[in-house]
């Protein structure tokens, strides 16, 4: 149980393109979803937290107009990288949790590798 | 910011127990300790979590010191497939956000 699916797993696109990444909880309802970014040989960096039906909360230094997050249902959140540039190339990972209390583990997707040419 | 510190790397012989330490000296009373691992180019995999009591599941055991300032993840019989980066995470006061530290790169040696 507690499977999180991310799509696409890999995308290459030209500079200036907008790219949408989907994150789905397949067998549970995710009240909260999270988006992370990971550069090579580095740890995961939390970008934003989203709760279903409300605006995402972005971490300091993350541009909300650059990284648009929509959490329209209890099983789907999307991250759109707008007008992507080579410096946005990274490994983007989502996670989901069933509850907002401190004892619910986050379940992670397998990530999306984004390469901007 | 991450509230944990871990050694950057460790080796363990195949079949032996792997003991991975983590310091979280500023942990608050209602914050949980979580352990995840990440194999190259995959998302982190949940291993175990706990508040103050020791925990065990089919993957590992978690030993938390009485003062809760440190913990140890134990993989009882390490296999080559356990080679990964292991992250110890303390949830923030709301119980939501995870701030990953640098983790421990565990290499299981044949």
PDB file of N, CA and C in Angstrom, chain B:
ATOM      1  N   UNK B   1      15.666  24.096   7.879  1.00  0.00           N
ATOM      2  CA  UNK B   1      16.975  23.459   7.894  1.00  0.00           C
ATOM      3  C   UNK B   1      16.894  22.090   8.574  1.00  0.00           C
ATOM      4  N   UNK B   2      17.785  21.195   8.137  1.00  0.00           N
ATOM      5  CA  UNK B   2      17.818  19.868   8.725  1.00  0.00           C
ATOM      6  C   UNK B   2      18.215  19.954  10.191  1.00  0.00           C
ATOM      7  N   UNK B   3      17.600  19.121  10.993  1.00  0.00           N
ATOM      8  CA  UNK B   3      17.890  19.123  12.417  1.00  0.00           C
ATOM      9  C   UNK B   3      18.694  17.901  12.804  1.00  0.00           C
ATOM     10  N   UNK B   4      19.298  17.226  11.853  1.00  0.00           N
ATOM     11  CA  UNK B   4      20.021  15.998  12.125  1.00  0.00           C
ATOM     12  C   UNK B   4      21.423  16.058  11.553  1.00  0.00           C
ATOM     13  N   UNK B   5      22.325  15.288  12.166  1.00  0.00           N
ATOM     14  CA  UNK B   5      23.657  15.107  11.621  1.00  0.00           C
ATOM     15  C   UNK B   5      23.973  13.627  11.561  1.00  0.00           C
ATOM     16  N   UNK B   6      24.581  13.212  10.454  1.00  0.00           N
ATOM     17  CA  UNK B   6      24.920  11.820  10.238  1.00  0.00           C
ATOM     18  C   UNK B   6      26.326  11.729   9.653  1.00  0.00           C
ATOM     19  N   UNK B   7      27.011  10.608   9.887  1.00  0.00           N
ATOM     20  CA  UNK B   7      28.315  10.449   9.219  1.00  0.00           C
ATOM     21  C   UNK B   7      28.108  10.362   7.717  1.00  0.00           C
ATOM     22  N   UNK B   8      29.015  10.914   6.931  1.00  0.00           N
ATOM     23  CA  UNK B   8      28.799  10.937   5.482  1.00  0.00           C
ATOM     24  C   UNK B   8      28.824   9.573   4.825  1.00  0.00           C
ATOM     25  N   UNK B   9      29.597   8.653   5.366  1.00  0.00           N
ATOM     26  CA  UNK B   9      29.674   7.346   4.718  1.00  0.00           C
ATOM     27  C   UNK B   9      30.028   6.256   5.723  1.00  0.00           C
ATOM     28  N   UNK B  10      29.628   5.031   5.383  1.00  0.00           N
ATOM     29  CA  UNK B  10      29.938   3.859   6.191  1.00  0.00           C
ATOM     30  C   UNK B  10      30.034   2.646   5.285  1.00  0.00           C
ATOM     31  N   UNK B  11      30.830   1.677   5.713  1.00  0.00           N
ATOM     32  CA  UNK B  11      30.889   0.386   5.035  1.00  0.00           C
ATOM     33  C   UNK B  11      30.388  -0.693   5.981  1.00  0.00           C
ATOM     34  N   UNK B  12      29.847  -1.746   5.412  1.00  0.00           N
ATOM     35  CA  UNK B  12      29.388  -2.872   6.227  1.00  0.00           C
ATOM     36  C   UNK B  12      29.583  -4.144   5.417  1.00  0.00           C
ATOM     37  N   UNK B  13      30.044  -5.196   6.078  1.00  0.00           N
ATOM     38  CA  UNK B  13      30.211  -6.473   5.397  1.00  0.00           C
ATOM     39  C   UNK B  13      28.849  -7.137   5.198  1.00  0.00           C
ATOM     40  N   UNK B  14      28.692  -7.754   4.063  1.00  0.00           N
ATOM     41  CA  UNK B  14      27.444  -8.455   3.752  1.00  0.00           C
ATOM     42  C   UNK B  14      27.159  -9.504   4.823  1.00  0.00           C
ATOM     43  N   UNK B  15      25.907  -9.538   5.270  1.00  0.00           N
ATOM     44  CA  UNK B  15      25.509 -10.492   6.292  1.00  0.00           C
ATOM     45  C   UNK B  15      25.651  -9.996   7.718  1.00  0.00           C
ATOM     46  N   UNK B  16      26.409  -8.940   7.888  1.00  0.00           N
ATOM     47  CA  UNK B  16      26.580  -8.372   9.225  1.00  0.00           C
ATOM     48  C   UNK B  16      25.524  -7.290   9.462  1.00  0.00           C
ATOM     49  N   UNK B  17      25.398  -6.894  10.727  1.00  0.00           N
ATOM     50  CA  UNK B  17      24.467  -5.828  11.071  1.00  0.00           C
ATOM     51  C   UNK B  17      25.069  -4.477  10.703  1.00  0.00           C
ATOM     52  N   UNK B  18      24.249  -3.627  10.120  1.00  0.00           N
ATOM     53  CA  UNK B  18      24.657  -2.250   9.822  1.00  0.00           C
ATOM     54  C   UNK B  18      23.996  -1.343  10.849  1.00  0.00           C
ATOM     55  N   UNK B  19      24.823  -0.570  11.553  1.00  0.00           N
ATOM     56  CA  UNK B  19      24.314   0.343  12.566  1.00  0.00           C
ATOM     57  C   UNK B  19      24.576   1.774  12.115  1.00  0.00           C
ATOM     58  N   UNK B  20      23.534   2.493  11.795  1.00  0.00           N
ATOM     59  CA  UNK B  20      23.685   3.849  11.281  1.00  0.00           C
ATOM     60  C   UNK B  20      23.246   4.851  12.344  1.00  0.00           C
ATOM     61  N   UNK B  21      24.175   5.704  12.800  1.00  0.00           N
ATOM     62  CA  UNK B  21      23.831   6.658  13.852  1.00  0.00           C
ATOM     63  C   UNK B  21      23.291   7.970  13.312  1.00  0.00           C
ATOM     64  N   UNK B  22      22.567   8.657  14.179  1.00  0.00           N
ATOM     65  CA  UNK B  22      22.023   9.969  13.828  1.00  0.00           C
ATOM     66  C   UNK B  22      21.918  10.809  15.094  1.00  0.00           C
ATOM     67  N   UNK B  23      22.380  12.037  15.015  1.00  0.00           N
ATOM     68  CA  UNK B  23      22.235  12.976  16.127  1.00  0.00           C
ATOM     69  C   UNK B  23      21.146  13.982  15.836  1.00  0.00           C
ATOM     70  N   UNK B  24      20.273  14.176  16.802  1.00  0.00           N
ATOM     71  CA  UNK B  24      19.193  15.174  16.671  1.00  0.00           C
ATOM     72  C   UNK B  24      18.995  15.821  18.035  1.00  0.00           C
ATOM     73  N   UNK B  25      20.016  16.549  18.458  1.00  0.00           N
ATOM     74  CA  UNK B  25      20.063  17.067  19.830  1.00  0.00           C
ATOM     75  C   UNK B  25      19.026  18.148  20.112  1.00  0.00           C
ATOM     76  N   UNK B  26      18.464  18.766  19.061  1.00  0.00           N
ATOM     77  CA  UNK B  26      17.488  19.845  19.284  1.00  0.00           C
ATOM     78  C   UNK B  26      16.055  19.372  19.063  1.00  0.00           C
ATOM     79  N   UNK B  27      15.853  18.084  19.052  1.00  0.00           N
ATOM     80  CA  UNK B  27      14.513  17.543  18.797  1.00  0.00           C
ATOM     81  C   UNK B  27      13.540  17.988  19.880  1.00  0.00           C
ATOM     82  N   UNK B  28      12.320  18.308  19.474  1.00  0.00           N
ATOM     83  CA  UNK B  28      11.285  18.714  20.425  1.00  0.00           C
ATOM     84  C   UNK B  28      10.462  17.506  20.849  1.00  0.00           C
ATOM     85  N   UNK B  29       9.697  17.702  21.926  1.00  0.00           N
ATOM     86  CA  UNK B  29       8.989  16.575  22.513  1.00  0.00           C
ATOM     87  C   UNK B  29       7.979  15.907  21.611  1.00  0.00           C
ATOM     88  N   UNK B  30       7.399  16.631  20.662  1.00  0.00           N
ATOM     89  CA  UNK B  30       6.369  16.052  19.806  1.00  0.00           C
ATOM     90  C   UNK B  30       6.877  15.744  18.399  1.00  0.00           C
ATOM     91  N   UNK B  31       8.167  15.778  18.216  1.00  0.00           N
ATOM     92  CA  UNK B  31       8.731  15.519  16.891  1.00  0.00           C
ATOM     93  C   UNK B  31       9.167  14.067  16.764  1.00  0.00           C
ATOM     94  N   UNK B  32       8.875  13.482  15.612  1.00  0.00           N
ATOM     95  CA  UNK B  32       9.209  12.103  15.335  1.00  0.00           C
ATOM     96  C   UNK B  32      10.547  12.006  14.598  1.00  0.00           C
ATOM     97  N   UNK B  33      11.168  10.867  14.723  1.00  0.00           N
ATOM     98  CA  UNK B  33      12.382  10.549  13.965  1.00  0.00           C
ATOM     99  C   UNK B  33      11.995   9.571  12.862  1.00  0.00           C
ATOM    100  N   UNK B  34      12.315   9.925  11.636  1.00  0.00           N
ATOM    101  CA  UNK B  34      12.029   9.082  10.476  1.00  0.00           C
ATOM    102  C   UNK B  34      13.342   8.652   9.822  1.00  0.00           C
ATOM    103  N   UNK B  35      13.304   7.464   9.259  1.00  0.00           N
ATOM    104  CA  UNK B  35      14.442   6.986   8.459  1.00  0.00           C
ATOM    105  C   UNK B  35      13.940   6.596   7.076  1.00  0.00           C
ATOM    106  N   UNK B  36      14.673   7.079   6.069  1.00  0.00           N
ATOM    107  CA  UNK B  36      14.416   6.738   4.676  1.00  0.00           C
ATOM    108  C   UNK B  36      15.740   6.334   4.035  1.00  0.00           C
ATOM    109  N   UNK B  37      15.655   5.669   2.921  1.00  0.00           N
ATOM    110  CA  UNK B  37      16.853   5.421   2.138  1.00  0.00           C
ATOM    111  C   UNK B  37      16.564   5.716   0.671  1.00  0.00           C
ATOM    112  N   UNK B  38      17.620   6.072  -0.043  1.00  0.00           N
ATOM    113  CA  UNK B  38      17.479   6.419  -1.444  1.00  0.00           C
ATOM    114  C   UNK B  38      18.540   5.688  -2.242  1.00  0.00           C
ATOM    115  N   UNK B  39      18.052   4.865  -3.126  1.00  0.00           N
ATOM    116  CA  UNK B  39      18.934   4.194  -4.072  1.00  0.00           C
ATOM    117  C   UNK B  39      19.023   5.082  -5.299  1.00  0.00           C
ATOM    118  N   UNK B  40      20.161   5.058  -5.927  1.00  0.00           N
ATOM    119  CA  UNK B  40      20.466   5.998  -7.006  1.00  0.00           C
ATOM    120  C   UNK B  40      19.319   6.145  -8.003  1.00  0.00           C
ATOM    121  N   UNK B  41      18.963   7.427  -8.249  1.00  0.00           N
ATOM    122  CA  UNK B  41      17.969   7.768  -9.272  1.00  0.00           C
ATOM    123  C   UNK B  41      16.561   7.279  -8.950  1.00  0.00           C
ATOM    124  N   UNK B  42      16.290   7.025  -7.680  1.00  0.00           N
ATOM    125  CA  UNK B  42      14.941   6.669  -7.269  1.00  0.00           C
ATOM    126  C   UNK B  42      14.469   7.614  -6.173  1.00  0.00           C
ATOM    127  N   UNK B  43      13.185   7.580  -5.882  1.00  0.00           N
ATOM    128  CA  UNK B  43      12.674   8.350  -4.766  1.00  0.00           C
ATOM    129  C   UNK B  43      13.013   7.678  -3.450  1.00  0.00           C
ATOM    130  N   UNK B  44      13.048   8.438  -2.365  1.00  0.00           N
ATOM    131  CA  UNK B  44      13.334   7.850  -1.060  1.00  0.00           C
ATOM    132  C   UNK B  44      12.305   6.789  -0.668  1.00  0.00           C
ATOM    133  N   UNK B  45      12.790   5.757  -0.007  1.00  0.00           N
ATOM    134  CA  UNK B  45      11.936   4.665   0.459  1.00  0.00           C
ATOM    135  C   UNK B  45      11.814   4.744   1.967  1.00  0.00           C
ATOM    136  N   UNK B  46      10.591   4.726   2.469  1.00  0.00           N
ATOM    137  CA  UNK B  46      10.350   4.767   3.906  1.00  0.00           C
ATOM    138  C   UNK B  46      10.864   3.487   4.562  1.00  0.00           C
ATOM    139  N   UNK B  47      11.545   3.644   5.705  1.00  0.00           N
ATOM    140  CA  UNK B  47      12.029   2.466   6.435  1.00  0.00           C
ATOM    141  C   UNK B  47      11.273   2.313   7.746  1.00  0.00           C
ATOM    142  N   UNK B  48      11.338   3.330   8.588  1.00  0.00           N
ATOM    143  CA  UNK B  48      10.786   3.194   9.935  1.00  0.00           C
ATOM    144  C   UNK B  48      10.702   4.573  10.569  1.00  0.00           C
ATOM    145  N   UNK B  49       9.878   4.727  11.589  1.00  0.00           N
ATOM    146  CA  UNK B  49       9.877   5.968  12.350  1.00  0.00           C
ATOM    147  C   UNK B  49       9.465   5.697  13.785  1.00  0.00           C
ATOM    148  N   UNK B  50       9.771   6.655  14.667  1.00  0.00           N
ATOM    149  CA  UNK B  50       9.424   6.492  16.068  1.00  0.00           C
ATOM    150  C   UNK B  50       9.441   7.815  16.806  1.00  0.00           C
ATOM    151  N   UNK B  51       8.857   7.796  17.981  1.00  0.00           N
ATOM    152  CA  UNK B  51       8.792   8.988  18.824  1.00  0.00           C
ATOM    153  C   UNK B  51       9.782   8.875  19.981  1.00  0.00           C
ATOM    154  N   UNK B  52       9.602   7.869  20.811  1.00  0.00           N
ATOM    155  CA  UNK B  52      10.557   7.691  21.907  1.00  0.00           C
ATOM    156  C   UNK B  52      10.840   6.224  22.219  1.00  0.00           C
ATOM    157  N   UNK B  53       9.925   5.360  21.857  1.00  0.00           N
ATOM    158  CA  UNK B  53      10.160   3.941  22.083  1.00  0.00           C
ATOM    159  C   UNK B  53      10.923   3.341  20.911  1.00  0.00           C
ATOM    160  N   UNK B  54      11.646   2.274  21.188  1.00  0.00           N
ATOM    161  CA  UNK B  54      12.311   1.558  20.113  1.00  0.00           C
ATOM    162  C   UNK B  54      11.267   0.898  19.225  1.00  0.00           C
ATOM    163  N   UNK B  55      11.560   0.843  17.950  1.00  0.00           N
ATOM    164  CA  UNK B  55      10.625   0.275  16.988  1.00  0.00           C
ATOM    165  C   UNK B  55      11.321  -0.766  16.133  1.00  0.00           C
ATOM    166  N   UNK B  56      10.541  -1.746  15.686  1.00  0.00           N
ATOM    167  CA  UNK B  56      11.075  -2.780  14.793  1.00  0.00           C
ATOM    168  C   UNK B  56      10.019  -3.122  13.758  1.00  0.00           C
ATOM    169  N   UNK B  57      10.468  -3.278  12.523  1.00  0.00           N
ATOM    170  CA  UNK B  57       9.585  -3.809  11.494  1.00  0.00           C
ATOM    171  C   UNK B  57      10.376  -4.800  10.644  1.00  0.00           C
ATOM    172  N   UNK B  58       9.805  -5.178   9.526  1.00  0.00           N
ATOM    173  CA  UNK B  58      10.440  -6.217   8.719  1.00  0.00           C
ATOM    174  C   UNK B  58      11.726  -5.749   8.057  1.00  0.00           C
ATOM    175  N   UNK B  59      11.937  -4.461   8.011  1.00  0.00           N
ATOM    176  CA  UNK B  59      13.132  -3.940   7.359  1.00  0.00           C
ATOM    177  C   UNK B  59      14.258  -3.652   8.345  1.00  0.00           C
ATOM    178  N   UNK B  60      13.902  -3.090   9.503  1.00  0.00           N
ATOM    179  CA  UNK B  60      14.957  -2.575  10.372  1.00  0.00           C
ATOM    180  C   UNK B  60      14.447  -2.390  11.795  1.00  0.00           C
ATOM    181  N   UNK B  61      15.385  -2.022  12.655  1.00  0.00           N
ATOM    182  CA  UNK B  61      15.048  -1.618  14.019  1.00  0.00           C
ATOM    183  C   UNK B  61      15.531  -0.198  14.235  1.00  0.00           C
ATOM    184  N   UNK B  62      14.792   0.531  15.051  1.00  0.00           N
ATOM    185  CA  UNK B  62      15.142   1.904  15.388  1.00  0.00           C
ATOM    186  C   UNK B  62      15.310   1.987  16.888  1.00  0.00           C
ATOM    187  N   UNK B  63      16.506   2.395  17.296  1.00  0.00           N
ATOM    188  CA  UNK B  63      16.793   2.561  18.707  1.00  0.00           C
ATOM    189  C   UNK B  63      16.936   4.052  18.987  1.00  0.00           C
ATOM    190  N   UNK B  64      16.109   4.581  19.878  1.00  0.00           N
ATOM    191  CA  UNK B  64      16.139   5.994  20.235  1.00  0.00           C
ATOM    192  C   UNK B  64      16.616   6.102  21.678  1.00  0.00           C
ATOM    193  N   UNK B  65      17.600   6.966  21.911  1.00  0.00           N
ATOM    194  CA  UNK B  65      18.119   7.108  23.277  1.00  0.00           C
ATOM    195  C   UNK B  65      17.050   7.708  24.186  1.00  0.00           C
ATOM    196  N   UNK B  66      17.242   7.512  25.469  1.00  0.00           N
ATOM    197  CA  UNK B  66      16.234   7.955  26.425  1.00  0.00           C
ATOM    198  C   UNK B  66      16.028   9.466  26.375  1.00  0.00           C
ATOM    199  N   UNK B  67      17.110  10.218  26.149  1.00  0.00           N
ATOM    200  CA  UNK B  67      16.970  11.674  26.058  1.00  0.00           C
ATOM    201  C   UNK B  67      16.531  12.131  24.664  1.00  0.00           C
ATOM    202  N   UNK B  68      16.372  11.186  23.766  1.00  0.00           N
ATOM    203  CA  UNK B  68      15.903  11.401  22.385  1.00  0.00           C
ATOM    204  C   UNK B  68      16.847  12.264  21.555  1.00  0.00           C
ATOM    205  N   UNK B  69      18.058  12.459  22.000  1.00  0.00           N
ATOM    206  CA  UNK B  69      18.979  13.307  21.263  1.00  0.00           C
ATOM    207  C   UNK B  69      19.726  12.560  20.168  1.00  0.00           C
ATOM    208  N   UNK B  70      19.585  11.268  20.131  1.00  0.00           N
ATOM    209  CA  UNK B  70      20.209  10.514  19.050  1.00  0.00           C
ATOM    210  C   UNK B  70      19.449   9.213  18.830  1.00  0.00           C
ATOM    211  N   UNK B  71      19.700   8.615  17.684  1.00  0.00           N
ATOM    212  CA  UNK B  71      19.068   7.336  17.377  1.00  0.00           C
ATOM    213  C   UNK B  71      19.994   6.527  16.490  1.00  0.00           C
ATOM    214  N   UNK B  72      19.690   5.242  16.386  1.00  0.00           N
ATOM    215  CA  UNK B  72      20.455   4.338  15.547  1.00  0.00           C
ATOM    216  C   UNK B  72      19.510   3.466  14.744  1.00  0.00           C
ATOM    217  N   UNK B  73      19.743   3.412  13.465  1.00  0.00           N
ATOM    218  CA  UNK B  73      19.003   2.497  12.595  1.00  0.00           C
ATOM    219  C   UNK B  73      19.837   1.231  12.457  1.00  0.00           C
ATOM    220  N   UNK B  74      19.198   0.098  12.667  1.00  0.00           N
ATOM    221  CA  UNK B  74      19.904  -1.175  12.573  1.00  0.00           C
ATOM    222  C   UNK B  74      19.300  -2.024  11.460  1.00  0.00           C
ATOM    223  N   UNK B  75      20.142  -2.362  10.491  1.00  0.00           N
ATOM    224  CA  UNK B  75      19.761  -3.351   9.473  1.00  0.00           C
ATOM    225  C   UNK B  75      20.399  -4.652   9.929  1.00  0.00           C
ATOM    226  N   UNK B  76      19.632  -5.624  10.381  1.00  0.00           N
ATOM    227  CA  UNK B  76      20.204  -6.774  11.094  1.00  0.00           C
ATOM    228  C   UNK B  76      21.134  -7.651  10.262  1.00  0.00           C
ATOM    229  N   UNK B  77      20.836  -7.833   8.998  1.00  0.00           N
ATOM    230  CA  UNK B  77      21.676  -8.668   8.140  1.00  0.00           C
ATOM    231  C   UNK B  77      21.797  -7.975   6.782  1.00  0.00           C
ATOM    232  N   UNK B  78      22.787  -7.122   6.667  1.00  0.00           N
ATOM    233  CA  UNK B  78      22.898  -6.294   5.467  1.00  0.00           C
ATOM    234  C   UNK B  78      23.157  -7.148   4.217  1.00  0.00           C
ATOM    235  N   UNK B  79      22.488  -6.767   3.136  1.00  0.00           N
ATOM    236  CA  UNK B  79      22.723  -7.392   1.839  1.00  0.00           C
ATOM    237  C   UNK B  79      23.222  -6.326   0.858  1.00  0.00           C
ATOM    238  N   UNK B  80      23.694  -6.769  -0.281  1.00  0.00           N
ATOM    239  CA  UNK B  80      24.216  -5.828  -1.273  1.00  0.00           C
ATOM    240  C   UNK B  80      23.141  -4.835  -1.704  1.00  0.00           C
ATOM    241  N   UNK B  81      21.886  -5.266  -1.661  1.00  0.00           N
ATOM    242  CA  UNK B  81      20.791  -4.386  -2.074  1.00  0.00           C
ATOM    243  C   UNK B  81      20.493  -3.292  -1.055  1.00  0.00           C
ATOM    244  N   UNK B  82      21.137  -3.374   0.098  1.00  0.00           N
ATOM    245  CA  UNK B  82      20.965  -2.321   1.105  1.00  0.00           C
ATOM    246  C   UNK B  82      21.909  -1.143   0.862  1.00  0.00           C
ATOM    247  N   UNK B  83      22.789  -1.258  -0.109  1.00  0.00           N
ATOM    248  CA  UNK B  83      23.667  -0.137  -0.456  1.00  0.00           C
ATOM    249  C   UNK B  83      22.809   1.026  -0.938  1.00  0.00           C
ATOM    250  N   UNK B  84      22.909   2.162  -0.232  1.00  0.00           N
ATOM    251  CA  UNK B  84      22.041   3.313  -0.505  1.00  0.00           C
ATOM    252  C   UNK B  84      22.480   4.480   0.362  1.00  0.00           C
ATOM    253  N   UNK B  85      21.860   5.622   0.147  1.00  0.00           N
ATOM    254  CA  UNK B  85      22.030   6.751   1.057  1.00  0.00           C
ATOM    255  C   UNK B  85      20.872   6.719   2.050  1.00  0.00           C
ATOM    256  N   UNK B  86      21.218   6.739   3.331  1.00  0.00           N
ATOM    257  CA  UNK B  86      20.224   6.645   4.400  1.00  0.00           C
ATOM    258  C   UNK B  86      20.048   8.021   5.050  1.00  0.00           C
ATOM    259  N   UNK B  87      18.809   8.449   5.115  1.00  0.00           N
ATOM    260  CA  UNK B  87      18.497   9.757   5.685  1.00  0.00           C
ATOM    261  C   UNK B  87      17.735   9.602   6.995  1.00  0.00           C
ATOM    262  N   UNK B  88      18.196  10.310   7.992  1.00  0.00           N
ATOM    263  CA  UNK B  88      17.503  10.428   9.266  1.00  0.00           C
ATOM    264  C   UNK B  88      16.858  11.811   9.274  1.00  0.00           C
ATOM    265  N   UNK B  89      15.575  11.877   9.546  1.00  0.00           N
ATOM    266  CA  UNK B  89      14.838  13.134   9.453  1.00  0.00           C
ATOM    267  C   UNK B  89      14.007  13.331  10.710  1.00  0.00           C
ATOM    268  N   UNK B  90      13.999  14.550  11.193  1.00  0.00           N
ATOM    269  CA  UNK B  90      13.104  14.906  12.292  1.00  0.00           C
ATOM    270  C   UNK B  90      12.011  15.790  11.715  1.00  0.00           C
ATOM    271  N   UNK B  91      10.780  15.397  11.901  1.00  0.00           N
ATOM    272  CA  UNK B  91       9.676  16.199  11.372  1.00  0.00           C
ATOM    273  C   UNK B  91       9.619  17.526  12.100  1.00  0.00           C
ATOM    274  N   UNK B  92       9.138  18.556  11.416  1.00  0.00           N
ATOM    275  CA  UNK B  92       9.087  19.862  12.061  1.00  0.00           C
ATOM    276  C   UNK B  92       7.923  19.880  13.046  1.00  0.00           C
ATOM    277  N   UNK B  93       7.751  20.990  13.734  1.00  0.00           N
ATOM    278  CA  UNK B  93       6.802  21.044  14.837  1.00  0.00           C
ATOM    279  C   UNK B  93       5.362  20.859  14.399  1.00  0.00           C
ATOM    280  N   UNK B  94       5.102  21.100  13.087  1.00  0.00           N
ATOM    281  CA  UNK B  94       3.732  20.889  12.610  1.00  0.00           C
ATOM    282  C   UNK B  94       3.521  19.431  12.210  1.00  0.00           C
ATOM    283  N   UNK B  95       4.607  18.699  12.125  1.00  0.00           N
ATOM    284  CA  UNK B  95       4.499  17.313  11.717  1.00  0.00           C
ATOM    285  C   UNK B  95       4.459  17.123  10.225  1.00  0.00           C
ATOM    286  N   UNK B  96       4.647  18.183   9.479  1.00  0.00           N
ATOM    287  CA  UNK B  96       4.533  18.095   8.036  1.00  0.00           C
ATOM    288  C   UNK B  96       5.886  18.062   7.328  1.00  0.00           C
ATOM    289  N   UNK B  97       6.567  19.209   7.332  1.00  0.00           N
ATOM    290  CA  UNK B  97       7.730  19.323   6.468  1.00  0.00           C
ATOM    291  C   UNK B  97       8.888  18.438   6.892  1.00  0.00           C
ATOM    292  N   UNK B  98       9.531  17.850   5.880  1.00  0.00           N
ATOM    293  CA  UNK B  98      10.764  17.105   6.063  1.00  0.00           C
ATOM    294  C   UNK B  98      11.908  17.932   5.497  1.00  0.00           C
ATOM    295  N   UNK B  99      12.921  18.148   6.311  1.00  0.00           N
ATOM    296  CA  UNK B  99      14.124  18.821   5.828  1.00  0.00           C
ATOM    297  C   UNK B  99      15.256  17.808   5.864  1.00  0.00           C
ATOM    298  N   UNK B 100      15.665  17.397   4.673  1.00  0.00           N
ATOM    299  CA  UNK B 100      16.671  16.357   4.565  1.00  0.00           C
ATOM    300  C   UNK B 100      18.060  16.915   4.858  1.00  0.00           C
ATOM    301  N   UNK B 101      18.835  16.161   5.605  1.00  0.00           N
ATOM    302  CA  UNK B 101      20.255  16.452   5.769  1.00  0.00           C
ATOM    303  C   UNK B 101      21.033  15.774   4.661  1.00  0.00           C
ATOM    304  N   UNK B 102      22.304  15.605   4.883  1.00  0.00           N
ATOM    305  CA  UNK B 102      23.163  15.032   3.846  1.00  0.00           C
ATOM    306  C   UNK B 102      23.147  13.506   3.822  1.00  0.00           C
ATOM    307  N   UNK B 103      22.659  12.887   4.887  1.00  0.00           N
ATOM    308  CA  UNK B 103      22.541  11.434   4.905  1.00  0.00           C
ATOM    309  C   UNK B 103      23.857  10.703   5.051  1.00  0.00           C
ATOM    310  N   UNK B 104      23.751   9.381   5.171  1.00  0.00           N
ATOM    311  CA  UNK B 104      24.911   8.488   5.234  1.00  0.00           C
ATOM    312  C   UNK B 104      24.885   7.559   4.035  1.00  0.00           C
ATOM    313  N   UNK B 105      25.967   7.551   3.274  1.00  0.00           N
ATOM    314  CA  UNK B 105      26.078   6.637   2.148  1.00  0.00           C
ATOM    315  C   UNK B 105      26.615   5.310   2.670  1.00  0.00           C
ATOM    316  N   UNK B 106      25.751   4.302   2.692  1.00  0.00           N
ATOM    317  CA  UNK B 106      26.138   2.976   3.176  1.00  0.00           C
ATOM    318  C   UNK B 106      26.524   2.105   1.998  1.00  0.00           C
ATOM    319  N   UNK B 107      27.696   1.512   2.095  1.00  0.00           N
ATOM    320  CA  UNK B 107      28.139   0.553   1.092  1.00  0.00           C
ATOM    321  C   UNK B 107      28.270  -0.808   1.755  1.00  0.00           C
ATOM    322  N   UNK B 108      27.531  -1.781   1.241  1.00  0.00           N
ATOM    323  CA  UNK B 108      27.626  -3.147   1.747  1.00  0.00           C
ATOM    324  C   UNK B 108      28.639  -3.887   0.874  1.00  0.00           C
ATOM    325  N   UNK B 109      29.626  -4.439   1.525  1.00  0.00           N
ATOM    326  CA  UNK B 109      30.752  -5.051   0.816  1.00  0.00           C
ATOM    327  C   UNK B 109      30.607  -6.572   0.815  1.00  0.00           C
ATOM    328  N   UNK B 110      30.780  -7.197  -0.355  1.00  0.00           N
ATOM    329  CA  UNK B 110      30.638  -8.664  -0.416  1.00  0.00           C
ATOM    330  C   UNK B 110      31.663  -9.378   0.472  1.00  0.00           C
TER     331      UNK B 110
END
